[in-house]
Rosetta silent file (secondary structure, phi, psi, omega in degrees, C-alpha in Angstrom):
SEQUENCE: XXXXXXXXXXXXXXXXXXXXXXXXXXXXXXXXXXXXXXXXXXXXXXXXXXXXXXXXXXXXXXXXXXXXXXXXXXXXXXXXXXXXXXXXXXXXXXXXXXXXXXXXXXXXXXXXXXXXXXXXXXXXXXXXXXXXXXXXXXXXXXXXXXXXXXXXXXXXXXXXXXXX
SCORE:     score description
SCORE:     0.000 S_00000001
   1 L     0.000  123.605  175.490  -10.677  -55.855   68.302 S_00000001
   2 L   -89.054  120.847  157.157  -13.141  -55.139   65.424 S_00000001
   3 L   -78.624  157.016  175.436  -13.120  -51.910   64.352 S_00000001
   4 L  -119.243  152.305 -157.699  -15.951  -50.152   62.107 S_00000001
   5 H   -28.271  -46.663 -178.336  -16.260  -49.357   58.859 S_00000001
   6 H   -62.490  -46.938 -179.276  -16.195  -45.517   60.041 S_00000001
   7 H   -67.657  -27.088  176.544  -13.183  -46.251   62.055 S_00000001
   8 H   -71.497  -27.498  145.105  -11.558  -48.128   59.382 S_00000001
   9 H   -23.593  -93.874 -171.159  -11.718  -44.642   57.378 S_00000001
  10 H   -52.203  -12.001 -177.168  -10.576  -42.518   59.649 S_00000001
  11 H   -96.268  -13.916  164.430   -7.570  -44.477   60.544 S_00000001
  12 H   -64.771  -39.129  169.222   -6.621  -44.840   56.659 S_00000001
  13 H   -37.540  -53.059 -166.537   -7.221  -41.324   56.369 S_00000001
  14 H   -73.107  -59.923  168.065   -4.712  -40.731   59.212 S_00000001
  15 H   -30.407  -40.457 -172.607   -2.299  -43.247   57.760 S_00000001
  16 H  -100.752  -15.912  170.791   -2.511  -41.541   53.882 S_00000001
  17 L   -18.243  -40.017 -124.396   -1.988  -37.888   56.018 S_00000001
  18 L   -97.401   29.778 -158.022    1.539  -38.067   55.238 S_00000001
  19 L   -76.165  143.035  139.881    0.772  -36.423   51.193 S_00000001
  20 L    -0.922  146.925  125.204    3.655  -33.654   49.804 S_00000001
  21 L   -98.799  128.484  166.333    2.419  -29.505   50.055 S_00000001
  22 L   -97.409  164.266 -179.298    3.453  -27.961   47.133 S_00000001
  23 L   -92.002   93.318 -174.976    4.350  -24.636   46.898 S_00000001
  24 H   -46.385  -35.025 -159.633    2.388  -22.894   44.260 S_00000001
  25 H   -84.019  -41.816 -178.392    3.895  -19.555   44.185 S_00000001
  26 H   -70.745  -90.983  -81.137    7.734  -21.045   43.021 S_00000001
  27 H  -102.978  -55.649 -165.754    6.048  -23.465   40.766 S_00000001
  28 H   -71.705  -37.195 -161.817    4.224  -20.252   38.969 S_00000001
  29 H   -65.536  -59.575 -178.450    7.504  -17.976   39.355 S_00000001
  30 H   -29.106  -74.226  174.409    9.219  -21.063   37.312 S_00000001
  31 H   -49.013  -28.827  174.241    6.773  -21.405   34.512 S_00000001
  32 H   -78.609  -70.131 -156.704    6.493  -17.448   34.118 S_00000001
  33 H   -74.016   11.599 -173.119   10.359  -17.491   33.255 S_00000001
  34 H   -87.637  -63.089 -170.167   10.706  -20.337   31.435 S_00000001
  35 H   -52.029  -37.660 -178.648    7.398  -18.542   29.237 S_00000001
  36 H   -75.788  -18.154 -176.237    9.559  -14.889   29.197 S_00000001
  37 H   -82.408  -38.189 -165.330   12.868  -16.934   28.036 S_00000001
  38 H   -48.700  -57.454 -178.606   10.573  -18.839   25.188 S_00000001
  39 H   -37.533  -94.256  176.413    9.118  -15.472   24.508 S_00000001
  40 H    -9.670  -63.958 -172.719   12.190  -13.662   24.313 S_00000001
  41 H   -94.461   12.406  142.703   14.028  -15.814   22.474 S_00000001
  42 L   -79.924   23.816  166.445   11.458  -16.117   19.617 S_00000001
  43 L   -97.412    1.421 -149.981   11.855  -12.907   18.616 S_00000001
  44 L   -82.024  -10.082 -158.426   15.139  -13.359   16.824 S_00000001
  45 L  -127.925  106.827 -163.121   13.373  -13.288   13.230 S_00000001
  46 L  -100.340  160.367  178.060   12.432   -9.494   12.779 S_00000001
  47 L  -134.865  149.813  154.606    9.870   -9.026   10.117 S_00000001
  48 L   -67.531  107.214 -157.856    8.496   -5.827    8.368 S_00000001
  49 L   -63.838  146.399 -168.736    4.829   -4.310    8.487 S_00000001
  50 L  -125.608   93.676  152.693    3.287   -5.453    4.947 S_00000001
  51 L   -88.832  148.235 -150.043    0.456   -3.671    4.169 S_00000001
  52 L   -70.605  -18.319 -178.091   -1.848   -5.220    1.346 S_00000001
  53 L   -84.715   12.103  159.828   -1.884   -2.031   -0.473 S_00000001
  54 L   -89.927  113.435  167.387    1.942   -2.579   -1.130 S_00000001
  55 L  -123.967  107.862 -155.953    3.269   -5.159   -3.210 S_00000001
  56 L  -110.610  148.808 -140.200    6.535   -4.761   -2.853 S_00000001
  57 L   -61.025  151.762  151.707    9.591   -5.677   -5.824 S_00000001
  58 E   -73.561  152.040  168.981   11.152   -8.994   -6.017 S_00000001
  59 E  -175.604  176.704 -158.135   14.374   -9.662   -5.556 S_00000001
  60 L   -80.004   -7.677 -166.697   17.730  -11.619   -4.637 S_00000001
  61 L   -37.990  135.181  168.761   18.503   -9.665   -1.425 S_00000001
  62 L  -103.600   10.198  179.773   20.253  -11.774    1.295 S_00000001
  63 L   -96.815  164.503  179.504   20.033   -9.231    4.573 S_00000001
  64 L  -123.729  149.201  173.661   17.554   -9.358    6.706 S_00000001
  65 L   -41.659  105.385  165.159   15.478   -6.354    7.716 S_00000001
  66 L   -76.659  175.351  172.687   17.130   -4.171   10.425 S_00000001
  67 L   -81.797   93.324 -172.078   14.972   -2.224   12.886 S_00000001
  68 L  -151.504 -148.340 -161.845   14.425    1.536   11.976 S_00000001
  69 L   -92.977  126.884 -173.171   12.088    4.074   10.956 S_00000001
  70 E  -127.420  113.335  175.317    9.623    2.662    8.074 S_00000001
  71 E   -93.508  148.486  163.986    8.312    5.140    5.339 S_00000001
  72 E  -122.412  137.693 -169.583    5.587    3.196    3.198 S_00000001
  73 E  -142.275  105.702  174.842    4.593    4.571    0.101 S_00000001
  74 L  -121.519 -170.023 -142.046    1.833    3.181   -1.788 S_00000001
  75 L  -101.985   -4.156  149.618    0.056    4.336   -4.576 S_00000001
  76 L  -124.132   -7.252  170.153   -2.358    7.158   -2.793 S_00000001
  77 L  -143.371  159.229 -176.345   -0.506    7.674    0.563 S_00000001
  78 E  -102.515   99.954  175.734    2.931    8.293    2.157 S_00000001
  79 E   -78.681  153.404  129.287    2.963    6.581    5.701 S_00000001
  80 E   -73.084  127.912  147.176    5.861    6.881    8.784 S_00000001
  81 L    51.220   26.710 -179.425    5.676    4.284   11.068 S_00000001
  82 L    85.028   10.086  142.577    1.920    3.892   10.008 S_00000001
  83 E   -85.050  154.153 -168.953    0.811    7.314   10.242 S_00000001
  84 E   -99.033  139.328  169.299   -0.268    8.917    6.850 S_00000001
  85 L  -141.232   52.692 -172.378    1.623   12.338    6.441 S_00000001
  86 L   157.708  135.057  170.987    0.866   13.075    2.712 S_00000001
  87 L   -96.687   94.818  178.202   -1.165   12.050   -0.039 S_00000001
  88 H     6.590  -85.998 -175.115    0.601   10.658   -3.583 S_00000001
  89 H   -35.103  -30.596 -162.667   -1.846   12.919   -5.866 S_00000001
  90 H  -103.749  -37.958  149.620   -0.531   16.456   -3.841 S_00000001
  91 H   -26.340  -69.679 -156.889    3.269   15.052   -3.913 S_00000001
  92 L   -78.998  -16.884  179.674    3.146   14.429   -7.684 S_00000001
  93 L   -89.847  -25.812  141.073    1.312   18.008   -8.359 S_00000001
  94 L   -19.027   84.049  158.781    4.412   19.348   -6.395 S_00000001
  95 L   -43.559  -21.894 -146.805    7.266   20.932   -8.313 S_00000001
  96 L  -107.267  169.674  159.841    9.826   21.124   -5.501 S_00000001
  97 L  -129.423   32.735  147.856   11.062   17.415   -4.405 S_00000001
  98 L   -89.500  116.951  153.934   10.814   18.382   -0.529 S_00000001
  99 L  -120.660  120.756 -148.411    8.347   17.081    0.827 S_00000001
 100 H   -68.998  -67.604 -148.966    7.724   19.059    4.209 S_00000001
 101 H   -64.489  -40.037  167.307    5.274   16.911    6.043 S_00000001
 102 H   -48.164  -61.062  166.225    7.493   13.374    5.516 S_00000001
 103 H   -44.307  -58.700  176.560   10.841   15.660    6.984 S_00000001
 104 H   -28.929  -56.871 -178.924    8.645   16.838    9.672 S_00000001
 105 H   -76.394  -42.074  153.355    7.769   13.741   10.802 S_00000001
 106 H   -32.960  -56.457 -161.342   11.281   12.369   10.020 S_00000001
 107 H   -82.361  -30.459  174.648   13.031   15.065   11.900 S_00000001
 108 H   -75.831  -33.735  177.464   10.615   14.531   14.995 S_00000001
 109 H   -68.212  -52.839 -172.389   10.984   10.788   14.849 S_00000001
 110 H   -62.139  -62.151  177.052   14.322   11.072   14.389 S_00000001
 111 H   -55.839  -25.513  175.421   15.089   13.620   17.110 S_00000001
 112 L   -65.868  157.590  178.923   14.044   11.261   20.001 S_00000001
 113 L   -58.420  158.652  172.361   16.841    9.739   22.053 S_00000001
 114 L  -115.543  147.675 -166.557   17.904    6.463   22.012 S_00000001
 115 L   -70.857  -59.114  178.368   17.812    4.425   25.344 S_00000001
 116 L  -123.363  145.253 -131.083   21.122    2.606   24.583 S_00000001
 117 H   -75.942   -9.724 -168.771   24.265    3.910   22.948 S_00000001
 118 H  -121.653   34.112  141.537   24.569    1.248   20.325 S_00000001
 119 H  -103.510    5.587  172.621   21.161    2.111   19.104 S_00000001
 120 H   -54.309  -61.919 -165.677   22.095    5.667   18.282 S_00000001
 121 H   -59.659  -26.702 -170.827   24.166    5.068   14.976 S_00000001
 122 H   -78.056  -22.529 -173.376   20.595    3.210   13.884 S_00000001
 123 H   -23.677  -62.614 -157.954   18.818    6.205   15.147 S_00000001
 124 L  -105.690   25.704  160.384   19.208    7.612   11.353 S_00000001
 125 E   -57.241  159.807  165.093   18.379    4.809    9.673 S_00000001
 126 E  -164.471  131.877  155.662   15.180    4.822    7.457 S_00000001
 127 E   -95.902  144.851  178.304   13.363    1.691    5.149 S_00000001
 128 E  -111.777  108.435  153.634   11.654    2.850    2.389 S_00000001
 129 E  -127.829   98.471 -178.561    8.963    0.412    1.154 S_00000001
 130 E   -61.385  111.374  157.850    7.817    1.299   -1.885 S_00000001
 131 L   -50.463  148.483  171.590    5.193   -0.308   -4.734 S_00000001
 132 L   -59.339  -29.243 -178.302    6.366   -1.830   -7.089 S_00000001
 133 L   -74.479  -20.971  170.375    4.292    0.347   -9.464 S_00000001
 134 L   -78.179  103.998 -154.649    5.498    4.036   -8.294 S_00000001
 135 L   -36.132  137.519 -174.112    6.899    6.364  -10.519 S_00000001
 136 H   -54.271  -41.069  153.174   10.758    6.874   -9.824 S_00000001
 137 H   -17.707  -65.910 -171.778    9.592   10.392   -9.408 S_00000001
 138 H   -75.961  -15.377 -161.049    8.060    9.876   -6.200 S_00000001
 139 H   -78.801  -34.878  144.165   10.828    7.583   -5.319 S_00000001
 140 H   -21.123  -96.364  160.793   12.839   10.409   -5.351 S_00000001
 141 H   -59.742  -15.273  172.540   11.065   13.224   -3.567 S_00000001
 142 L   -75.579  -38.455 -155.238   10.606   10.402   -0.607 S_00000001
 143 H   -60.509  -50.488 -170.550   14.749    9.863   -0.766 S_00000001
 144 H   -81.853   24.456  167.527   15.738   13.500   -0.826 S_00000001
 145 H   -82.288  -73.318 -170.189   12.995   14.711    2.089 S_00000001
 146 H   -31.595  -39.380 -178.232   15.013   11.706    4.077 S_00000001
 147 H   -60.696  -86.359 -150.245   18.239   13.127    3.302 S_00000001
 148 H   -29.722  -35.215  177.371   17.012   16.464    3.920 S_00000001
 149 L   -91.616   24.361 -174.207   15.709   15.422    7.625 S_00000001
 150 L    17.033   88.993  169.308   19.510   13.615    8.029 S_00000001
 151 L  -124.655   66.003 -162.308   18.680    9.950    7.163 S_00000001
 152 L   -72.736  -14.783 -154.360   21.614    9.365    6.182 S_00000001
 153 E  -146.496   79.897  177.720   21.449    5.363    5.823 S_00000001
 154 E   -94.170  105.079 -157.107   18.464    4.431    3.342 S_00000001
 155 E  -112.207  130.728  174.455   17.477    1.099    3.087 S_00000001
 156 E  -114.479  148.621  176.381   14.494   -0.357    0.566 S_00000001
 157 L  -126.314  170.908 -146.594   12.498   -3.438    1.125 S_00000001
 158 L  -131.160  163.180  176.325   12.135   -5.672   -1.137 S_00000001
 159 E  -105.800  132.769  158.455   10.391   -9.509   -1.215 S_00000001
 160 E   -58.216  129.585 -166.828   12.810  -12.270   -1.492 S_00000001
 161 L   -90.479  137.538 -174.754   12.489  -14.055   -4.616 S_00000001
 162 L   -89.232  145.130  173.142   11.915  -17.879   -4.257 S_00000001
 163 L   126.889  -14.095 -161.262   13.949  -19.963   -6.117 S_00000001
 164 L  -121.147    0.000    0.000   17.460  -18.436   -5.898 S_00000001
């Protein structure tokens, strides 16, 4: 029996039927957590916001940067956590060495809760990153506002010096 070309198709067709389904939806469920463990577990290297108007001191330190509450102080403003809450020039014409608006914002920051107990004790933490260039003065009036807003655990950062 000769079959024709059209028939010789359809019965390969019928014949090659027998292909896999895959399941798409497990195949994507995989591949997201496989992407959230990668994610996740590239995060282990915490870093510190560097803003260019900082250049902040070298030095030998060997800790690495905990997670807290970051005052930046550069040479015309005093930031929290990248809000500005003070200007250098009105600090420095300042006799007293409280400065109100940095506690404020300290004491508010500070006052939120912490979602799990053994992030409490960090709760009252603070880094201070300072220019290198600011009078000890100011360096000062940042430390005792922190005390003053009970910040108890004052950390400064500093760039690791290459070489040591």
């Amino acid at each position: 029996m000769k079959l024709t070309p059209l028939q010789k198709r359809a019965e390969r067709k019928a014949r090659n039927n027998t292909a896999l389904d895959m399941n798409l939806v497990a195949l994507i469920d995989i591949f997201t957590i496989l992407i959230f463990f990668l994610l996740s577990g590239a995060s282990g290297v915490e870093l510190l916001p560097s803003p260019k108007a900082v250049k902040l001191p070298a030095s030998t330190a060997e800790q690495s940067p905990k997670e807290t509450i970051v005052v930046i102080v550069s040479e015309q403003d005093i930031l929290v956590d990248g809000r500005k809450v003070a200007s250098v020039a009105e600090v420095m014409a300042r006799n007293d060495d409280l400065i109100e608006p940095l506690k404020a914002e300290l004491e508010l920051l500070g006052g939120r809760q912490a979602v799990r107990a053994e992030n409490q004790a960090k709760s009252k933490s603070v880094t201070i990153m300072g220019d290198q260039s600011i009078p000890y003065r100011l360096l000062r009036k940042v430390m005792y506002s922190s005390a003053r807003a009970n910040f108890s655990d004052v950390s400064f950062a500093v760039r690791r010096r290459d070489g040591v």
